[in-house]
Short mmCIF file of C-alpha atoms and ligand atoms in Angstrom, two decimals:
data_model
loop_
_atom_site.label_atom_id
_atom_site.label_comp_id
_atom_site.label_asym_id
_atom_site.label_seq_id
_atom_site.Cartn_x
_atom_site.Cartn_y
_atom_site.Cartn_z
CA UNK R 1 22.36 -30.39 27.12
CA UNK R 2 25.19 -32.56 24.85
CA UNK R 3 25.01 -28.94 22.29
CA UNK R 4 25.93 -26.76 25.38
CA UNK R 5 29.05 -29.23 26.29
CA UNK R 6 29.50 -29.74 22.83
CA UNK R 7 30.40 -25.70 22.43
CA UNK R 8 31.80 -25.38 25.11
CA UNK R 9 34.35 -27.88 24.40
CA UNK R 10 34.94 -26.18 20.52
CA UNK R 11 34.92 -22.76 22.22
CA UNK R 12 38.35 -24.26 24.72
CA UNK R 13 39.97 -26.09 21.04
CA UNK R 14 39.87 -22.33 20.14
CA UNK R 15 41.10 -20.40 23.41
CA UNK R 16 43.98 -22.96 23.18
CA UNK R 17 44.92 -22.62 19.35
CA UNK R 18 44.36 -18.88 19.71
CA UNK R 19 47.08 -19.00 22.57
CA UNK R 20 49.80 -21.17 20.29
CA UNK R 21 49.00 -18.81 17.70
CA UNK R 22 50.17 -16.65 18.85
CA UNK R 23 53.51 -17.84 20.70
CA UNK R 24 54.26 -19.47 17.36
CA UNK R 25 54.10 -15.97 15.52
CA UNK R 26 56.18 -13.94 18.15
CA UNK R 27 58.76 -16.85 17.61
CA UNK R 28 58.36 -16.46 13.88
CA UNK R 29 58.92 -13.02 14.27
CA UNK R 30 62.21 -13.44 16.43
CA UNK R 31 63.84 -15.86 14.41
CA UNK R 32 63.00 -13.29 11.62
CA UNK R 33 64.88 -10.76 13.52
CA UNK R 34 67.85 -12.07 13.89
CA UNK R 35 67.91 -14.56 10.60
CA UNK R 36 69.45 -11.31 9.17
CA UNK R 37 72.95 -11.78 10.72
CA UNK R 38 73.59 -15.67 11.35
CA UNK R 39 75.90 -15.11 8.14
CA UNK R 40 77.06 -12.40 8.47
CA UNK R 41 78.25 -13.85 12.14
CA UNK R 42 79.44 -16.90 10.41
CA UNK R 43 81.02 -15.15 8.32
CA UNK R 44 83.24 -12.87 11.17
CA UNK R 45 84.27 -16.50 12.81
CA UNK R 46 85.89 -17.27 9.23
CA UNK R 47 87.92 -14.83 8.89
CA UNK R 48 88.94 -14.48 12.22
CA UNK R 49 89.82 -18.28 12.12
CA UNK R 50 92.02 -18.09 8.86
CA UNK R 51 93.76 -15.00 10.67
CA UNK R 52 94.51 -17.41 13.41
CA UNK R 53 96.13 -19.87 10.97
CA UNK R 54 98.18 -17.26 9.42
CA UNK R 55 99.39 -15.93 12.92
CA UNK R 56 100.09 -19.11 14.34
CA UNK R 57 102.10 -20.92 11.33
CA UNK R 58 99.87 -24.22 11.61
CA UNK R 59 100.18 -24.79 8.50
CA UNK R 60 103.57 -23.60 7.59
CA UNK R 61 104.49 -26.03 10.50
CA UNK R 62 102.57 -28.94 8.12
CA UNK R 63 105.73 -30.01 6.37
CA UNK R 64 103.39 -30.28 2.78
CA UNK R 65 102.91 -26.52 3.12
CA UNK R 66 106.20 -26.07 4.24
CA UNK R 67 108.02 -23.06 3.36
CA UNK R 68 111.28 -21.22 5.26
CA UNK R 69 111.42 -18.76 3.19
CA UNK R 70 110.04 -15.34 5.36
CA UNK R 71 109.58 -12.77 3.76
CA UNK R 72 110.45 -8.93 5.39
CA UNK R 73 106.63 -7.60 5.36
CA UNK R 74 106.43 -6.94 9.27
CA UNK R 75 103.27 -9.36 10.73
CA UNK R 76 99.72 -7.97 11.94
CA UNK R 77 100.18 -10.69 14.15
CA UNK R 78 103.90 -11.11 15.23
CA UNK R 79 105.77 -13.89 13.84
CA UNK R 80 106.99 -14.82 11.06
CA UNK R 81 105.22 -13.80 7.19
CA UNK R 82 105.61 -16.75 4.45
CA UNK R 83 103.38 -16.87 1.72
CA UNK R 84 100.85 -18.80 3.51
CA UNK R 85 100.29 -16.32 5.73
CA UNK R 86 99.98 -14.13 3.16
CA UNK R 87 97.63 -17.39 1.20
CA UNK R 88 95.75 -16.89 4.60
CA UNK R 89 95.17 -13.32 5.27
CA UNK R 90 94.25 -12.95 1.69
CA UNK R 91 92.15 -16.32 1.53
CA UNK R 92 90.85 -15.29 4.80
CA UNK R 93 90.07 -11.27 3.30
CA UNK R 94 87.87 -12.57 -0.15
CA UNK R 95 85.90 -14.63 2.61
CA UNK R 96 84.70 -11.54 4.75
CA UNK R 97 84.47 -9.57 1.39
CA UNK R 98 82.01 -12.20 0.09
CA UNK R 99 80.32 -12.82 3.45
CA UNK R 100 80.02 -8.43 3.36
CA UNK R 101 78.82 -8.03 0.00
CA UNK R 102 76.09 -10.68 0.75
CA UNK R 103 74.59 -9.41 3.98
CA UNK R 104 75.44 -5.97 1.45
CA UNK R 105 72.43 -6.98 -1.07
CA UNK R 106 70.35 -9.46 1.18
CA UNK R 107 67.34 -6.72 3.08
CA UNK R 108 65.16 -7.74 5.58
CA UNK R 109 62.73 -7.79 3.98
CA UNK R 110 63.79 -9.33 0.36
CA UNK R 111 64.54 -12.28 2.82
CA UNK R 112 61.02 -12.09 4.37
CA UNK R 113 58.68 -11.89 1.41
CA UNK R 114 59.79 -14.96 -0.90
CA UNK R 115 59.21 -16.77 2.71
CA UNK R 116 56.00 -15.17 3.76
CA UNK R 117 53.65 -17.82 1.91
CA UNK R 118 55.82 -20.53 3.11
CA UNK R 119 55.60 -18.97 6.72
CA UNK R 120 51.93 -18.94 6.77
CA UNK R 121 51.83 -22.58 4.77
CA UNK R 122 54.35 -23.70 7.73
CA UNK R 123 52.51 -21.86 10.59
CA UNK R 124 49.39 -24.02 8.85
CA UNK R 125 51.07 -27.54 9.02
CA UNK R 126 52.75 -26.30 12.81
CA UNK R 127 49.16 -25.74 13.90
CA UNK R 128 47.84 -29.03 12.13
CA UNK R 129 50.33 -30.82 14.35
CA UNK R 130 49.75 -29.31 17.10
CA UNK R 131 46.43 -28.64 17.60
CA UNK R 132 44.19 -31.50 18.55
CA UNK R 133 40.86 -30.07 17.32
CA UNK R 134 39.38 -31.61 14.40
CA UNK R 135 37.57 -28.46 13.17
CA UNK R 136 40.96 -26.38 13.50
CA UNK R 137 42.35 -29.44 11.60
CA UNK R 138 39.92 -29.53 8.83
CA UNK R 139 40.90 -25.45 7.78
CA UNK R 140 41.16 -27.36 4.03
CA UNK R 141 38.42 -28.80 4.77
CA UNK R 142 36.51 -25.28 5.60
CA UNK R 143 38.06 -23.86 2.67
CA UNK R 144 36.81 -26.15 0.53
CA UNK R 145 32.95 -25.45 2.33
CA UNK R 146 33.57 -22.11 1.52
CA UNK R 147 33.99 -22.37 -2.27
CA UNK R 148 31.05 -24.67 -2.51
CA UNK R 149 29.01 -22.25 -0.50
CA UNK R 150 30.05 -19.79 -2.79
CA UNK R 151 29.51 -21.45 -5.69
CA UNK R 152 26.39 -22.30 -4.44
CA UNK R 153 25.74 -18.27 -3.82
CA UNK R 154 26.51 -17.87 -7.61
CA UNK R 155 23.80 -20.67 -8.26
CA UNK R 156 21.11 -18.87 -5.92
CA UNK R 157 21.75 -15.24 -8.21
CA UNK R 158 21.08 -16.91 -11.31
CA UNK R 159 18.32 -18.72 -10.04
CA UNK R 160 16.90 -15.01 -8.41
CA UNK R 161 17.20 -14.10 -11.74
CA UNK R 162 15.46 -16.70 -13.32
CA UNK R 163 12.52 -16.16 -10.43
CA UNK R 164 12.20 -12.44 -11.53
CA UNK R 165 11.51 -13.17 -14.75
CA UNK R 166 9.36 -15.13 -14.19
CA UNK R 167 7.47 -13.50 -11.94
CA UNK R 168 7.88 -10.22 -13.98
CA UNK R 169 5.69 -12.46 -16.33
CA UNK R 170 3.19 -13.21 -13.98
CA UNK R 171 2.92 -9.98 -12.62
CA UNK R 172 2.41 -8.35 -16.24
CA UNK R 173 -0.35 -11.13 -17.17
CA UNK R 174 -1.85 -10.39 -13.53
CA UNK R 175 -1.33 -7.02 -14.55
CA UNK R 176 -3.27 -6.72 -18.16
CA UNK R 177 -6.54 -9.44 -16.70
CA UNK R 178 -7.04 -6.81 -13.86
CA UNK R 179 -6.84 -4.24 -16.61
CA UNK R 180 -9.51 -6.26 -18.35
CA UNK R 181 -11.30 -6.82 -15.63
CA UNK R 182 -11.52 -3.15 -14.65
CA UNK R 183 -12.58 -2.36 -17.91
CA UNK R 184 -15.61 -5.20 -17.99
CA UNK R 185 -16.31 -3.88 -14.54
CA UNK R 186 -16.50 -0.21 -15.62
CA UNK R 187 -18.96 -1.15 -18.72
CA UNK R 188 -20.82 -3.22 -16.12
CA UNK R 189 -20.81 -0.35 -14.16
CA UNK R 190 -21.71 2.04 -16.82
CA UNK R 191 -23.99 -0.42 -18.41
CA UNK R 192 -25.93 -0.92 -14.65
CA UNK R 193 -25.83 3.24 -14.62
CA UNK R 194 -27.60 3.19 -18.26
CA UNK R 195 -30.31 0.68 -17.01
CA UNK R 196 -30.60 2.18 -13.67
CA UNK R 197 -31.70 5.51 -15.38
CA UNK R 198 -34.12 3.21 -18.13
CA UNK R 199 -35.50 2.30 -15.07
CA UNK R 200 -36.12 5.74 -13.51
CA UNK R 201 -37.31 7.31 -16.44
CA UNK R 202 -39.86 4.31 -17.44
CA UNK R 203 -41.31 4.66 -13.87
CA UNK R 204 -41.02 8.46 -14.55
CA UNK R 205 -43.09 7.84 -17.73
CA UNK R 206 -45.28 4.70 -16.11
CA UNK R 207 -46.69 7.56 -13.69
CA UNK R 208 -47.23 10.10 -15.86
CA UNK R 209 -48.57 7.25 -18.23
CA UNK R 210 -51.19 6.08 -14.92
CA UNK R 211 -51.79 10.18 -13.92
CA UNK R 212 -53.13 10.97 -17.26
CA UNK R 213 -55.42 8.32 -17.53
CA UNK R 214 -56.41 8.45 -13.48
CA UNK R 215 -57.14 12.47 -15.70
CA UNK R 216 -58.68 11.84 -18.35
CA UNK R 217 -60.58 8.36 -17.07
CA UNK R 218 -61.20 8.38 -13.36
CA UNK R 219 -61.09 12.70 -13.34
CA UNK R 220 -63.57 12.65 -16.28
CA UNK R 221 -66.42 10.51 -15.19
CA UNK R 222 -66.32 12.02 -11.64
CA UNK R 223 -66.70 15.97 -12.92
CA UNK R 224 -69.39 14.46 -15.59
CA UNK R 225 -71.04 12.17 -12.21
CA UNK R 226 -70.83 16.59 -9.84
CA UNK R 227 -72.26 18.06 -12.84
CA UNK R 228 -75.47 14.96 -13.83
CA UNK R 229 -76.30 15.49 -10.03
CA UNK R 230 -76.45 19.37 -9.90
CA UNK R 231 -78.07 18.74 -13.49
CA UNK R 232 -80.70 16.88 -11.89
CA UNK R 233 -80.98 18.03 -8.17
CA UNK R 234 -81.30 21.83 -10.15
CA UNK R 235 -84.13 19.69 -11.97
CA UNK R 236 -86.65 18.67 -9.39
CA UNK R 237 -89.69 19.40 -8.59
CA UNK R 238 -88.93 21.34 -4.33
CA UNK R 239 -91.74 19.30 -2.50
CA UNK R 240 -88.71 16.18 -3.60
CA UNK R 241 -86.20 16.76 -0.94
CA UNK R 242 -85.20 13.79 0.18
CA UNK R 243 -84.16 12.60 -3.23
CA UNK R 244 -82.13 15.91 -3.74
CA UNK R 245 -80.73 16.03 -0.57
CA UNK R 246 -79.02 12.29 -1.75
CA UNK R 247 -78.46 13.53 -4.93
CA UNK R 248 -76.61 16.20 -3.11
CA UNK R 249 -74.55 13.80 -0.92
CA UNK R 250 -73.42 11.56 -3.83
CA UNK R 251 -71.72 14.65 -5.94
CA UNK R 252 -70.32 15.99 -2.79
CA UNK R 253 -69.12 12.26 -2.03
CA UNK R 254 -67.80 12.69 -5.76
CA UNK R 255 -66.35 15.89 -5.14
CA UNK R 256 -64.29 14.62 -2.21
CA UNK R 257 -62.90 11.68 -5.12
CA UNK R 258 -62.00 14.74 -7.42
CA UNK R 259 -60.18 15.95 -4.77
CA UNK R 260 -58.17 12.91 -3.45
CA UNK R 261 -57.62 12.29 -7.26
CA UNK R 262 -56.32 15.30 -8.48
CA UNK R 263 -54.15 14.89 -5.08
CA UNK R 264 -53.10 11.76 -6.44
CA UNK R 265 -52.44 13.17 -9.81
CA UNK R 266 -49.78 15.59 -8.18
CA UNK R 267 -48.09 13.42 -6.19
CA UNK R 268 -48.00 11.16 -9.16
CA UNK R 269 -46.79 13.54 -12.02
CA UNK R 270 -45.04 16.12 -11.53
CA UNK R 271 -46.50 18.70 -14.22
CA UNK R 272 -46.83 21.26 -11.52
CA UNK R 273 -42.64 21.59 -11.81
CA UNK R 274 -43.91 22.73 -15.82
CA UNK R 275 -46.22 25.05 -14.58
CA UNK R 276 -44.68 26.53 -12.09
CA UNK R 277 -41.23 25.15 -11.18
CA UNK R 278 -39.24 22.89 -8.28
CA UNK R 279 -39.89 25.50 -5.50
CA UNK R 280 -43.53 25.86 -6.05
CA UNK R 281 -44.31 22.15 -6.47
CA UNK R 282 -42.25 21.63 -3.67
CA UNK R 283 -44.36 24.48 -1.93
CA UNK R 284 -47.37 22.29 -2.41
CA UNK R 285 -46.21 19.10 -1.31
CA UNK R 286 -45.13 20.69 2.13
CA UNK R 287 -48.60 22.20 2.00
CA UNK R 288 -50.11 18.60 1.13
CA UNK R 289 -48.49 16.72 3.69
CA UNK R 290 -46.42 18.62 6.11
CA UNK R 291 -49.09 22.17 7.48
CA UNK R 292 -51.88 20.11 8.21
CA UNK R 293 -49.83 17.77 10.49
CA UNK R 294 -48.70 21.77 12.46
CA UNK R 295 -45.31 21.10 11.33
CA UNK R 296 -43.57 24.27 10.49
CA UNK R 297 -42.38 24.39 7.26
CA UNK R 298 -39.81 27.28 5.79
CA UNK R 299 -39.29 26.81 2.26
CA UNK R 300 -35.52 28.28 -0.08
CA UNK R 301 -34.40 28.90 -3.04
CA UNK R 302 -31.39 30.73 -4.00
CA UNK R 303 -30.75 31.24 -7.49
CA UNK R 304 -32.76 28.86 -9.45
CA UNK R 305 -34.06 31.97 -11.40
CA UNK R 306 -32.72 29.84 -14.80
CA UNK R 307 -34.66 26.62 -14.94
CA UNK R 308 -32.36 23.54 -14.10
CA UNK R 309 -31.92 20.66 -16.55
CA UNK R 310 -35.27 18.28 -16.83
CA UNK R 311 -33.47 15.54 -15.83
CA UNK R 312 -32.00 17.64 -12.20
CA UNK R 313 -35.65 19.19 -11.85
CA UNK R 314 -37.36 15.32 -11.85
CA UNK R 315 -34.66 13.52 -9.29
CA UNK R 316 -34.48 16.79 -6.58
CA UNK R 317 -38.87 16.79 -6.79
CA UNK R 318 -38.89 12.78 -5.61
CA UNK R 319 -35.86 13.33 -3.25
CA UNK R 320 -37.53 16.21 -1.34
CA UNK R 321 -41.08 14.81 -2.13
CA UNK R 322 -39.74 11.39 -0.24
CA UNK R 323 -38.10 13.32 2.45
CA UNK R 324 -41.18 15.42 2.73
CA UNK R 325 -43.05 11.90 3.71
CA UNK R 326 -40.68 10.38 5.62
CA UNK R 327 -40.80 13.41 8.36
CA UNK R 328 -44.53 13.54 8.02
CA UNK R 329 -44.73 9.71 8.52
CA UNK R 330 -41.97 9.01 11.14
CA UNK R 331 -40.33 12.33 12.26
CA UNK R 332 -43.19 13.85 14.98
CA UNK R 333 -41.69 16.76 14.01
CA UNK R 334 -42.76 20.02 14.87
CA UNK R 335 -40.43 21.72 12.42
CA UNK R 336 -38.97 21.31 9.13
CA UNK R 337 -36.37 23.19 6.66
CA UNK R 338 -35.78 22.88 2.81
CA UNK R 339 -33.23 24.87 0.77
CA UNK R 340 -32.23 24.92 -2.66
CA UNK R 341 -29.21 26.32 -3.19
CA UNK R 342 -27.34 26.49 -6.71
CA UNK R 343 -24.17 26.92 -6.99
CA UNK R 344 -20.28 27.29 -8.38
CA UNK R 345 -22.19 24.88 -11.01
CA UNK R 346 -24.04 22.68 -8.70
CA UNK R 347 -27.52 22.43 -6.68
CA UNK R 348 -26.92 21.54 -2.95
CA UNK R 349 -30.34 20.44 -1.34
CA UNK R 350 -30.95 20.39 2.61
CA UNK R 351 -33.74 18.71 4.25
CA UNK R 352 -33.49 19.05 7.83
CA UNK R 353 -36.12 17.64 11.01
CA UNK R 354 -36.24 18.32 14.49
CA UNK R 355 -37.73 14.63 14.45
CA UNK R 356 -36.89 11.89 16.27
CA UNK R 357 -34.50 10.53 14.42
CA UNK R 358 -33.46 7.24 13.96
CA UNK R 359 -30.21 4.32 13.80
CA UNK R 360 -29.29 4.98 10.67
CA UNK R 361 -27.54 1.48 10.71
CA UNK R 362 -30.92 -0.76 11.93
CA UNK R 363 -32.75 0.66 9.77
CA UNK R 364 -30.04 0.35 6.64
CA UNK R 365 -28.96 -3.65 7.84
CA UNK R 366 -32.80 -4.26 8.88
CA UNK R 367 -35.14 -7.15 7.45
CA UNK R 368 -36.86 -4.12 6.15
CA UNK R 369 -35.37 -2.87 3.06
CA UNK R 370 -35.47 1.11 3.19
CA UNK R 371 -36.52 2.22 -0.11
CA UNK R 372 -37.16 5.53 0.41
CA UNK R 373 -33.97 6.54 1.43
CA UNK R 374 -32.21 4.19 -1.06
CA UNK R 375 -34.21 5.72 -4.07
CA UNK R 376 -32.91 8.91 -2.53
CA UNK R 377 -29.69 8.33 -3.05
CA UNK R 378 -30.11 6.06 -6.39
CA UNK R 379 -31.39 8.93 -8.25
CA UNK R 380 -28.66 11.65 -7.00
CA UNK R 381 -26.23 9.35 -7.73
CA UNK R 382 -27.28 8.98 -10.84
CA UNK R 383 -26.69 11.99 -11.64
CA UNK R 384 -23.54 12.18 -10.24
CA UNK R 385 -23.59 14.07 -6.80
CA UNK R 386 -23.40 12.80 -3.66
CA UNK R 387 -26.06 12.58 -1.15
CA UNK R 388 -25.93 12.04 2.62
CA UNK R 389 -27.74 11.59 5.36
CA UNK R 390 -27.04 12.56 9.30
CA UNK R 391 -29.14 11.69 11.76
CA UNK R 392 -29.12 9.15 15.26
CA UNK R 393 -32.14 8.67 17.72
CA UNK R 394 -33.60 11.91 19.38
CA UNK R 395 -31.29 14.02 17.06
CA UNK R 396 -33.27 14.88 14.44
CA UNK R 397 -32.76 13.98 10.45
CA UNK R 398 -30.43 16.04 8.11
CA UNK R 399 -30.39 14.60 4.40
CA UNK R 400 -27.84 16.76 1.68
CA UNK R 401 -27.73 16.13 -1.82
CA UNK R 402 -24.90 17.84 -3.64
CA UNK R 403 -25.76 17.69 -8.23
CA UNK R 404 -23.44 19.18 -10.51
CA UNK R 405 -25.35 21.01 -12.85
CA UNK R 406 -22.48 20.47 -15.20
CA UNK R 407 -22.24 16.17 -15.25
CA UNK R 408 -22.93 13.91 -18.29
CA UNK R 409 -26.29 12.49 -16.41
CA UNK R 410 -27.79 13.53 -20.10
CA UNK R 411 -25.95 9.73 -21.44
CA UNK R 412 -27.62 7.50 -19.01
CA UNK R 413 -31.19 9.14 -20.09
CA UNK R 414 -31.37 9.51 -15.61
CA UNK R 415 -33.96 11.11 -14.23
CA UNK R 416 -32.41 10.69 -10.50
CA UNK R 417 -30.97 8.05 -8.40
CA UNK R 418 -28.81 7.11 -4.71
CA UNK R 419 -26.95 5.38 -2.74
CA UNK R 420 -25.48 5.92 0.53
CA UNK R 421 -25.09 4.70 4.68
CA UNK R 422 -22.84 4.52 7.89
CA UNK R 423 -23.79 4.71 11.42
CA UNK R 424 -25.13 8.52 11.98
CA UNK R 425 -23.80 9.46 8.63
CA UNK R 426 -24.18 7.98 5.42
CA UNK R 427 -22.46 9.32 1.94
CA UNK R 428 -22.64 7.42 -1.09
CA UNK R 429 -19.04 8.49 -2.39
N1 ADP W 1 -37.35 11.84 9.17
C1 ADP W 1 -37.41 11.44 9.73
N2 ADP W 1 -37.54 10.70 11.09
C2 ADP W 1 -37.57 9.83 11.88
N3 ADP W 1 -37.01 8.66 10.85
C3 ADP W 1 -36.66 8.51 9.68
C4 ADP W 1 -36.91 9.51 8.92
N4 ADP W 1 -37.00 9.15 7.05
C5 ADP W 1 -36.60 7.96 7.59
N5 ADP W 1 -36.94 7.57 8.68
C6 ADP W 1 -36.79 6.00 9.69
O1 ADP W 1 -35.98 4.55 8.39
C7 ADP W 1 -36.98 4.22 7.91
C8 ADP W 1 -36.57 3.98 6.31
O2 ADP W 1 -37.16 5.08 5.45
P1 ADP W 1 -37.62 4.74 3.79
O3 ADP W 1 -36.55 4.29 2.85
O4 ADP W 1 -38.11 6.29 3.52
O5 ADP W 1 -39.07 4.14 4.10
P2 ADP W 1 -40.09 3.66 4.55
O6 ADP W 1 -40.60 5.55 4.97
O7 ADP W 1 -41.47 3.47 3.51
O8 ADP W 1 -40.72 3.03 5.73
C9 ADP W 1 -38.28 4.49 8.03
O9 ADP W 1 -39.54 3.42 8.42
C10 ADP W 1 -37.97 5.31 9.49
O10 ADP W 1 -37.72 4.58 10.30
MG1 MG W 2 -40.45 7.09 2.89
#
């Protein structure tokens, strides 16, 4: 309220000041226009006065200048021509000439220019006297304030330069810190990749060792049992019927155990990869896990005539093996398709089923870790590849892996890996 009143008062003062300045300017303009003619006017009055004095012989009549001799020259104003009247004429002429000369050499602009500043200061003075406003009376203070502002601006500009330098230094420092951190992170990433590669390699080696031992120890023992029971059975006299039956039973159990063991060894160690190649090893997996469930399987492989790098074969075998197991365990599918395509220096792996699908985000963020899906992704990622999962409840599941065949996965001793998720689709890169 107080502020608005103050603002209103200031506005009125400023308005009346502007009006007064306007009338002052008009006055000063008129004065400048008439000022040039004043000396000329005064000169004319002087000339006319001298002429009038000469004409009326007032000076002649004063006893001091009395000159009785009348000179025989006609007087333009009438009356007698004396020495005094001639002197008055000459004086009037000189005064007239001097004034005309001054008027001719004093141009209005040269009159005005030196006075302009004086006028301005006069106007300022007039203003200060006339204006009631303390704000406008304080114009010199305003000028001083402006000067202080300029000085402050100058110093803040210097400050800005200083700050710019400081900030530049900080940015440089932070940048080098970030570069060092990035380098550290890159080295750690490299190290963790190597470690993961080593873990996977060790895992494969351990599986191979286990498979070998199962084959060599348990497998051999079961084979020995089967052979021995057959020998004993054959050596028994025909009347030992019940003994023969028991021996046959033992042999059947041992044969069944040997079959299961072979299946276990097959899953543990993809030796069949070396013997039959990736496509046939996967065919054996589908036969073993999917066909008994009545799931129709289509398996296609193209461009795999040349052997794939060992690491890639092992990783792809493990990834598809896990996908097949998942289809068998979780999908309730009736159809599945697996395709391996080698093209343009990369291997594309696609596994699809028409089963019940699942909520990927829920599975990945759920309390139970999805080790199978994570393992697939880790193996693919470790080979420098990309891994995608596309699924949603009721819409089946599609897994895609894209593995470069000219990658530097050899340097990490990798044998597969991967990771990834999303609402319906998950990609690792
Ligand atoms: N093909 C599939 N069809 C339906 N659900 C699947 C399929 N594959 C995976 N899942 C779901 O994802 C979960 C995680 O799978 P996974 O990581 O392989 O672990 P696990 O097989 O040990 O349960 C499964 O429990 C299942 O719910
Ligand atoms: Mg699984």
